[in-house]
Coordinates of C-alpha atoms in Angstrom, one line a residue:
X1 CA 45.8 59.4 -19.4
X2 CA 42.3 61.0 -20.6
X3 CA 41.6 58.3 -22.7
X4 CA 41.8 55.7 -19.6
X5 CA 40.2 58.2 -17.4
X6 CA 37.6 58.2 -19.9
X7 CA 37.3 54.6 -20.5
X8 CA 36.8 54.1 -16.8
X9 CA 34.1 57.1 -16.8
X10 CA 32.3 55.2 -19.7
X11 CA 32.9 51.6 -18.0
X12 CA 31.4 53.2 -14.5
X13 CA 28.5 54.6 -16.4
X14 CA 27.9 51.4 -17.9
X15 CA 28.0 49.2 -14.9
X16 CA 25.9 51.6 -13.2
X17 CA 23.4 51.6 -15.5
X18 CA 23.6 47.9 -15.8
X19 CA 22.9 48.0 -12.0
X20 CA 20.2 50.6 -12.4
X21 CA 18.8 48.2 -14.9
X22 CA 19.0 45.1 -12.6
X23 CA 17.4 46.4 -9.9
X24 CA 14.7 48.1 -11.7
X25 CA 14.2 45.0 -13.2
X26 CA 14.2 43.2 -9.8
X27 CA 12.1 45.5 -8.6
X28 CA 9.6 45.1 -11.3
X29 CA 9.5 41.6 -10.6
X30 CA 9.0 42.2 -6.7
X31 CA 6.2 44.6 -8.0
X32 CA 4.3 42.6 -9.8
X33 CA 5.1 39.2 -7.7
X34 CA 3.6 40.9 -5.1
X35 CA 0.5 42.3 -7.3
X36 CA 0.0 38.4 -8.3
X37 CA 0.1 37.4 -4.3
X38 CA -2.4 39.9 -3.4
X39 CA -4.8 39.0 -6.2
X40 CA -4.5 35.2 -5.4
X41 CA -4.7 36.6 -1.4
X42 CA -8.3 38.4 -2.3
X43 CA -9.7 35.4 -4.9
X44 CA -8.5 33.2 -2.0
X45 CA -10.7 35.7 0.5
X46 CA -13.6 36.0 -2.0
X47 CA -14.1 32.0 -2.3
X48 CA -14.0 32.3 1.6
X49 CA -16.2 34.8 1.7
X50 CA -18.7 33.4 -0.9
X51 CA -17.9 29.9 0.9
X52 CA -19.3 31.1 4.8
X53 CA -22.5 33.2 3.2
X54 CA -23.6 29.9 1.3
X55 CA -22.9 28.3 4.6
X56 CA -24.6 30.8 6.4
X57 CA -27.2 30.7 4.0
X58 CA -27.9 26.5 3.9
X59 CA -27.4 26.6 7.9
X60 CA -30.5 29.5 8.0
X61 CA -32.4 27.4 5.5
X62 CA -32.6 24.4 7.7
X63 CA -33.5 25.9 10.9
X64 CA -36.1 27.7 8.7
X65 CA -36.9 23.9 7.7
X66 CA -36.9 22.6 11.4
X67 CA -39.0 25.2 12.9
X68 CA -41.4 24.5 10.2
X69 CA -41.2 21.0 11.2
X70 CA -41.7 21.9 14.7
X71 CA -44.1 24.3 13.8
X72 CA -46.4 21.9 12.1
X73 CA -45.9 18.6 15.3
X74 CA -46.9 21.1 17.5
X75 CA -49.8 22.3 15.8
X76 CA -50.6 18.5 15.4
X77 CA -50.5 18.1 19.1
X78 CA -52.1 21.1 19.8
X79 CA -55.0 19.6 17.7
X80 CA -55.1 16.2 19.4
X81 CA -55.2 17.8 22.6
X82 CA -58.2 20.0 21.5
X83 CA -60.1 16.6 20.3
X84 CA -59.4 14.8 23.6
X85 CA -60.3 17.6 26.1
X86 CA -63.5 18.9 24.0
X87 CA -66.7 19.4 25.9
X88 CA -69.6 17.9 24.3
X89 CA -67.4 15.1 22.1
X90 CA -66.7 11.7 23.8
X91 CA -64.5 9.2 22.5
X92 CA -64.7 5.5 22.2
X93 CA -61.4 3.8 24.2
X94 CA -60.2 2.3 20.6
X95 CA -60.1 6.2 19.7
X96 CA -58.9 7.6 22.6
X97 CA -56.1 5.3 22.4
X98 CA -54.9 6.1 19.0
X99 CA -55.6 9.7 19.7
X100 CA -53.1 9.3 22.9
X101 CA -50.6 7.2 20.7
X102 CA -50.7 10.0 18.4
X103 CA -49.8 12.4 20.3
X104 CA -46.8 10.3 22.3
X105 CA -44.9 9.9 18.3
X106 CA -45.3 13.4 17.4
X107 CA -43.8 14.2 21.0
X108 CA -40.7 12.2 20.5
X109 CA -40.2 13.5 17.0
X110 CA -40.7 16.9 18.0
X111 CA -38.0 16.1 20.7
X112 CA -35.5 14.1 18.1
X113 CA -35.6 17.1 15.7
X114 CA -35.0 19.8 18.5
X115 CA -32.0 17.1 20.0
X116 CA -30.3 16.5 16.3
X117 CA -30.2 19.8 15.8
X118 CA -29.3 21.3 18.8
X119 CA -26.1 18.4 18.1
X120 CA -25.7 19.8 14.8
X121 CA -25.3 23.1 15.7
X122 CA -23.1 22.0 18.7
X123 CA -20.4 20.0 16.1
X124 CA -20.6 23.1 13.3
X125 CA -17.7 25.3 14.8
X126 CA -16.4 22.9 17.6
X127 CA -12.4 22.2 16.9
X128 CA -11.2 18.5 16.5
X129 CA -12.0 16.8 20.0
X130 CA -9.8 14.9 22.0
X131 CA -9.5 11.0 21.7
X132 CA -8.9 10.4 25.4
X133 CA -10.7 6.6 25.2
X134 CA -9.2 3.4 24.3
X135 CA -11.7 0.4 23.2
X136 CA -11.8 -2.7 21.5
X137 CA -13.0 -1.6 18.5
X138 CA -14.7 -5.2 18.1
X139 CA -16.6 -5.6 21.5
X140 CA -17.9 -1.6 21.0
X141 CA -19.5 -2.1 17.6
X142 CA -21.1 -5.0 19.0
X143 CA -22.4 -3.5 22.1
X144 CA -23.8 -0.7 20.0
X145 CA -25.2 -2.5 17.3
X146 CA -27.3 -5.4 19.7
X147 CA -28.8 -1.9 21.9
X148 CA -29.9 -0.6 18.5
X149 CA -32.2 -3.8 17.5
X150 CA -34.7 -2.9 19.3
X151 CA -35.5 -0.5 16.1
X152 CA -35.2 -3.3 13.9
X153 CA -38.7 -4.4 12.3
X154 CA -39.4 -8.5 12.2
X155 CA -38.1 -10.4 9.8
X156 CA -35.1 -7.9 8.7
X157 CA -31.9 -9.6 8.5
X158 CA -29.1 -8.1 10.9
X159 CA -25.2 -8.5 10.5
X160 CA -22.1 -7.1 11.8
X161 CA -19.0 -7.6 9.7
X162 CA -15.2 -7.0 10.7
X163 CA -12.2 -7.9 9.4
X164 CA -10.4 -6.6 12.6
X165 CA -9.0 -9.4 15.2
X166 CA -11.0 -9.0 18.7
X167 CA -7.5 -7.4 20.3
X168 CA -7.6 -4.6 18.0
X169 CA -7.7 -1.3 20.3
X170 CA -8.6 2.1 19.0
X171 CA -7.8 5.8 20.5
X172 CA -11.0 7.5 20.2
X173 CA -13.4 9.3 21.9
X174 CA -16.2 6.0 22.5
X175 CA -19.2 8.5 22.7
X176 CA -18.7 10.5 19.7
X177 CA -18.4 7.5 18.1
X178 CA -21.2 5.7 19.3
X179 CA -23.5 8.5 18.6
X180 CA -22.6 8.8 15.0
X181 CA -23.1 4.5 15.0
X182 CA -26.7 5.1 16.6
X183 CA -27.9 7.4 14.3
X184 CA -26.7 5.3 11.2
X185 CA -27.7 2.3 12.6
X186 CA -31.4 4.0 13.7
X187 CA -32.0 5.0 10.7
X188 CA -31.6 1.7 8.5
X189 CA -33.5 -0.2 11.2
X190 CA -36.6 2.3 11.2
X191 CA -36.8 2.4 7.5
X192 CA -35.9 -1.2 6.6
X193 CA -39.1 -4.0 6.1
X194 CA -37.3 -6.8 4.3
X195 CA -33.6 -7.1 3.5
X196 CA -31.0 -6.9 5.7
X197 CA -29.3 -3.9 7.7
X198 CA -24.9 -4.6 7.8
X199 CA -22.6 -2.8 9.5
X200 CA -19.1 -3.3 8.4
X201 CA -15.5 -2.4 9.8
X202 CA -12.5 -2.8 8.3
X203 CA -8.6 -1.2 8.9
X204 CA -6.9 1.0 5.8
X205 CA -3.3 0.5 7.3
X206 CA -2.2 2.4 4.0
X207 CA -4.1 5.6 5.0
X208 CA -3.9 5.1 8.6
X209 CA -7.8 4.6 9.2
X210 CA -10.4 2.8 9.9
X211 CA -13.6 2.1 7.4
X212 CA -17.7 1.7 9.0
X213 CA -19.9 1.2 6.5
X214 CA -23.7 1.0 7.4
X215 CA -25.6 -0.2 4.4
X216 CA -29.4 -1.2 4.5
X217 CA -31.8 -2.5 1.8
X218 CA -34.6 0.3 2.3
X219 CA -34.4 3.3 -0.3
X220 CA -35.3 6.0 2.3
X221 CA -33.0 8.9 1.5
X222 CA -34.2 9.0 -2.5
X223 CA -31.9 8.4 -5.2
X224 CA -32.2 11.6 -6.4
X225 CA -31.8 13.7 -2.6
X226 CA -28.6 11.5 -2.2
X227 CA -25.9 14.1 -3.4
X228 CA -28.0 16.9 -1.7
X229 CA -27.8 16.2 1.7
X230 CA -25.5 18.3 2.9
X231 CA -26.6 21.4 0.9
X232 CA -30.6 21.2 1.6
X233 CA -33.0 20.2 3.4
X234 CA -36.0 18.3 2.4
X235 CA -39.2 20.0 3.5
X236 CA -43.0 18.6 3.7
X237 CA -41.8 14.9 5.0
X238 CA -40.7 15.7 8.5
X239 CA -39.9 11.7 8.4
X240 CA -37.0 12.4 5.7
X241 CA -36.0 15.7 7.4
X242 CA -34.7 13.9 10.7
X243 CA -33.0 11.5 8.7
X244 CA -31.6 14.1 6.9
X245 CA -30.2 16.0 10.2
X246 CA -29.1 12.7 11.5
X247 CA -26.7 12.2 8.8
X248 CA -25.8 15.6 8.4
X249 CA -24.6 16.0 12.3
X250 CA -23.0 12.6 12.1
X251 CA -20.6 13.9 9.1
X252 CA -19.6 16.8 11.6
X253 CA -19.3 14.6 14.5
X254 CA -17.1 12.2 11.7
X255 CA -14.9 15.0 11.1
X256 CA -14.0 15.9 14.7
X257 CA -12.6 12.0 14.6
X258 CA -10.5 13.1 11.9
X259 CA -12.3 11.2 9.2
X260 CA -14.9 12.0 6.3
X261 CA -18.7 10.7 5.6
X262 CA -20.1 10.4 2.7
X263 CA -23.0 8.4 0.9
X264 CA -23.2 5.8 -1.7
X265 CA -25.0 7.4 -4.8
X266 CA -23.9 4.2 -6.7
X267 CA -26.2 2.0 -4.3
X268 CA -29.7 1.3 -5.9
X269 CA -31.4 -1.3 -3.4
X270 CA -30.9 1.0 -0.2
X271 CA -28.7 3.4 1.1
X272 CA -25.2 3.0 2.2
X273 CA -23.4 5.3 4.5
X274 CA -19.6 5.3 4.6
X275 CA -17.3 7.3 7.3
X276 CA -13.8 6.7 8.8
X277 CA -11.8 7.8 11.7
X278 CA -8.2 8.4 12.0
X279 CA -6.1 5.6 13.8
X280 CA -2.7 7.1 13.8
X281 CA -3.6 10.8 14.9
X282 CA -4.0 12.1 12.1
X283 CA -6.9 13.3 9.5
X284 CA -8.0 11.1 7.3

């Protein structure tokens, strides 16, 4: 009798400390489990956090870069205006002309910078937008293509190149997309001389998207700036700067059509601009 009364008091002690064991263990594990899950949680916050201050910090260097831009048209004007409307200084037609002509293309640049970015800053937060249009995806890159040759220069070659048959019908929304194709296809046509200027679509059925290309044969965006774009801004060449904000809204406006842009740093006779958008509603 005492030795089985014993025995059980032993054979209680031990599964109790067995279970004592256990669930320190188990709690141990919860413990540091839960040590690992905040540390990830706070890296995860820090790159977040380090993430928005650099894009704070790019987005307040280019409207630094813009208002310098803007900055230095409208002292241009301002100066042009001066020449013209000086008492005492009369100018020939021929130079009164040029002075006026002057004046009308820093006017309109001066308006494309303040519009592109005022378009860039519109895209930055804005959540995915709705794809309430159906087009023939054919027919609309034609349309907008032919309404953007008025920017070509003589002698430039022109194509537009699709794989996709003339029925094929895209949900999208038609003036998002046209915008983005406009400022692609604007800035080949300024920029290209000689060569040739190609747009190009084609359908990924695989990923459920489909490809633009816009490729042209003038080297406008330099070799070297080509992986930069989206991080800086090119200052001094106000030319290069609106090209620059052209692109960079046109990846935003990409990604509200659930795609991706990016550029061709392996393209050494010109530049060649590559974006998709989502055909079967989802990202691409």
């Amino acid at each position: 009798m005492y030795y089985s009364t014993a025995a059980a008091l032993i054979l209680t002690a031990v599964v109790a400390g067995l279970t004592t064991w256990y669930w320190r263990r188990r709690m141990k594990a919860q413990l540091q489990e839960e040590k690992a899950r905040l540390k990830a949680e706070a890296l995860r916050t820090d790159v977040k956090s380090k993430s928005a201050m650099k894009k704070r910090v790019n987005n307040i260097d280019m409207l630094r870069s813009v208002l310098e831009g803007v900055q230095a048209l409208q002292e241009g004007i301002d100066s042009l205006v001066g020449l013209i409307s000086t008492h005492g200084i009369t100018l020939g037609h021929d130079e009164r002309e040029a002075a006026f002509n002057m004046i009308k293309q820093k006017s309109l640049m001066l308006a494309e910078i303040l519009t592109v970015t005022i378009e860039l800053m519109f895209y930055e937060n804005r959540p995915e937008i709705k794809k309430t249009d159906r087009i023939a995806v054919n027919a609309f890159c034609y349309d907008v293509f032919v309404n953007s040759l008025g920017n070509m220069k003589q002698g430039v070659e022109t194509r537009l190149e699709t794989s996709l048959d003339d029925d094929f019908m895209l949900d999208t929304h038609k003036d998002t997309l046209k915008r983005i194709l406009h400022n692609l296809l604007f800035n080949s046509l300024i920029n290209t001389r000689e060569g040739s200027v190609v747009l190009k679509v084609a359908e990924n059925r695989e990923k459920g998207v489909l490809m633009f290309s816009v490729r042209d044969t003038a080297p406008a965006i330099p070799a070297r700036l080509r992986d930069k774009v989206f991080n800086m801004m090119p200052k001094g060449n106000l030319h290069l700067m609106l090209m620059t904000l052209r692109v960079r809204a046109c990846k935003l406006m990409v990604r509200q059509l659930g795609g991706t842009l990016y550029i061709d740093t392996g393209c050494d006779d010109g530049v060649m601009i590559d974006f998709t958008v989502a055909t079967s509603g989802k990202d691409a």
